[in-house]
Coordinates of C-alpha atoms in Angstrom, one line a residue:
X23 CA -4.9 11.0 21.7
X24 CA -2.2 8.7 20.3
X25 CA -2.9 5.1 21.0
X26 CA -0.1 2.7 20.1
X27 CA -2.3 -0.4 20.0
X28 CA -4.2 1.1 17.0
X29 CA -0.9 1.0 15.1
X30 CA 0.7 -2.3 16.1
X31 CA -0.8 -4.3 13.1
X32 CA -0.1 -1.6 10.5
X33 CA 3.4 -1.1 11.9
X34 CA 4.2 -4.8 11.5
X35 CA 2.7 -4.9 8.0
X36 CA 4.6 -1.7 7.2
X37 CA 8.0 -3.2 8.3
X38 CA 7.3 -6.4 6.3
X39 CA 6.4 -4.5 3.2
X40 CA 9.3 -2.1 3.5
X41 CA 11.8 -4.9 3.8
X42 CA 10.3 -6.6 0.7
X43 CA 10.2 -3.4 -1.4
X44 CA 14.0 -3.3 -2.1
X45 CA 14.5 -7.1 -2.6
X46 CA 14.8 -8.5 -6.1
X47 CA 11.8 -10.7 -6.6
X48 CA 9.8 -12.2 -9.4
X49 CA 6.9 -10.1 -10.7
X50 CA 3.8 -11.7 -9.4
X51 CA 0.6 -12.3 -11.4
X52 CA -1.4 -13.2 -8.3
X53 CA -3.3 -10.7 -6.3
X54 CA -4.3 -13.1 -3.4
X55 CA -2.1 -11.5 -0.7
X56 CA -3.1 -8.0 -1.8
X57 CA -6.8 -8.9 -1.7
X58 CA -6.3 -10.4 1.8
X59 CA -4.8 -7.1 3.0
X60 CA -7.5 -5.1 1.4
X61 CA -10.3 -7.3 2.9
X62 CA -8.7 -7.2 6.4
X63 CA -8.5 -3.4 6.0
X64 CA -12.1 -3.1 4.8
X65 CA -13.4 -5.4 7.6
X66 CA -11.4 -3.4 10.2
X67 CA -12.9 -0.2 9.0
X68 CA -16.4 -1.8 9.0
X69 CA -16.1 -3.0 12.6
X70 CA -14.6 0.3 13.8
X71 CA -17.5 2.3 12.4
X72 CA -19.9 1.8 15.3
X73 CA -17.3 3.1 17.7
X74 CA -16.6 6.2 15.7
X75 CA -18.4 9.5 15.4
X76 CA -19.6 9.3 11.8
X77 CA -19.4 12.8 10.2
X78 CA -18.1 14.3 7.0
X79 CA -14.5 14.4 8.3
X80 CA -14.6 10.6 9.1
X81 CA -15.9 9.8 5.6
X82 CA -13.3 12.1 4.0
X83 CA -10.5 10.3 6.0
X84 CA -11.6 6.9 4.8
X85 CA -11.9 8.0 1.2
X86 CA -8.6 9.9 1.5
X87 CA -6.9 6.8 2.8
X88 CA -8.1 4.8 -0.2
X89 CA -7.1 7.5 -2.7
X90 CA -3.7 8.1 -1.3
X91 CA -3.1 4.3 -1.2
X92 CA -3.8 4.0 -4.9
X93 CA -2.0 7.2 -5.9
X94 CA 1.2 6.6 -3.9
X95 CA 1.1 2.9 -4.9
X96 CA 1.1 3.8 -8.5
X97 CA 3.9 6.4 -8.0
X98 CA 5.9 3.8 -6.0
X99 CA 5.4 1.3 -8.8
X100 CA 7.2 3.6 -11.2
X101 CA 10.3 3.6 -9.0
X102 CA 10.6 -0.2 -9.4
X103 CA 12.8 -1.7 -12.1
X104 CA 11.1 -4.5 -14.0
X105 CA 13.3 -6.7 -16.2
X106 CA 13.8 -10.1 -17.7
X107 CA 16.4 -12.3 -16.0
X108 CA 18.0 -14.0 -19.0
X109 CA 19.4 -16.8 -16.9
X110 CA 16.1 -18.0 -15.4
X111 CA 13.8 -16.4 -18.1
X112 CA 11.8 -14.9 -15.2
X113 CA 10.5 -11.4 -15.0
X114 CA 12.0 -9.7 -11.9
X115 CA 11.3 -6.5 -10.0
X116 CA 13.8 -4.6 -7.9
X117 CA 13.1 -1.6 -5.8
X118 CA 15.4 1.2 -4.7
X119 CA 15.7 3.5 -1.8
X120 CA 13.3 5.8 -3.7
X121 CA 10.7 3.0 -3.5
X122 CA 10.8 3.0 0.3
X123 CA 10.8 6.9 0.4
X124 CA 7.7 7.1 -1.7
X125 CA 6.0 4.3 0.5
X126 CA 6.9 6.2 3.7
X127 CA 5.7 9.6 2.2
X128 CA 2.4 7.9 1.3
X129 CA 1.9 6.6 4.8
X130 CA 2.9 10.0 6.3
X131 CA 0.5 11.9 4.0
X132 CA -2.3 9.5 4.9
X133 CA -1.7 9.9 8.6
X134 CA -1.1 13.6 8.5
X135 CA -4.3 14.5 6.7
X136 CA -6.3 12.3 9.1
X137 CA -4.8 14.1 12.1
X138 CA -5.4 17.5 10.5
X139 CA -9.1 16.7 10.0
X140 CA -9.8 15.1 13.3
X141 CA -8.2 15.8 16.7
X142 CA -8.9 12.2 17.8
X143 CA -7.9 10.7 14.4
X144 CA -5.6 8.0 15.8
X145 CA -8.4 5.5 16.0
X146 CA -9.7 6.0 12.5
X147 CA -6.3 6.5 10.8
X148 CA -4.9 3.3 12.6
X149 CA -7.9 1.4 11.2
X150 CA -7.7 2.7 7.7
X151 CA -3.9 2.3 7.4
X152 CA -4.2 -1.4 6.6
X153 CA -6.7 -0.6 3.8
X154 CA -4.3 2.1 2.6
X155 CA -1.3 -0.3 2.4
X156 CA -3.3 -3.0 0.7
X157 CA -4.5 -0.5 -2.0
X158 CA -1.0 0.8 -2.3
X159 CA 0.4 -2.6 -3.0
X160 CA -2.4 -3.3 -5.5
X161 CA -1.7 -0.2 -7.5
X162 CA 2.1 -0.9 -7.4
X163 CA 1.5 -4.4 -8.6
X164 CA -0.7 -3.2 -11.5
X165 CA 2.1 -0.8 -12.5
X166 CA 4.7 -3.7 -12.4
X167 CA 2.5 -5.8 -14.6
X168 CA 1.9 -2.9 -17.0
X169 CA 5.7 -2.4 -17.2
X170 CA 6.2 -6.1 -18.0
X171 CA 3.5 -6.0 -20.7
X172 CA 5.1 -3.0 -22.3
X173 CA 8.5 -4.6 -22.2
X174 CA 7.0 -7.7 -23.8
X175 CA 5.4 -5.6 -26.5
X176 CA 1.9 -6.5 -25.4
X177 CA 0.8 -2.9 -24.8

């Protein structure tokens, strides 16, 4: 059964992330915000476990959420332009509509597989969504930093 309250936090985070994906921003070296999202997602999963029926499908959904977060984050990172702003001498990143499309596809794939594996997947997929988004941002940021390193001739 679909329970909207399971998705309120992830929906708010999703909207914030989607709005920031297309803005031109400096490439960040810090992982503090990303780590906070991942920790919140991991703690949410941990505290949700006692209320879940732990079986193979539940474990697969949690692992799948982590894997799709990393994979789609890396793919999304490749859609972002990383360049040196000559006026400010700052490395910038700028997303496109494709960046948002890849982000949405990642979330849909994550949710879709969870609902295919479990009929009552809304509780587990709502909980793992925060972890999925945190890992997605982490992978994207690593790709951005790698692009910057390549452009600087450090790789």
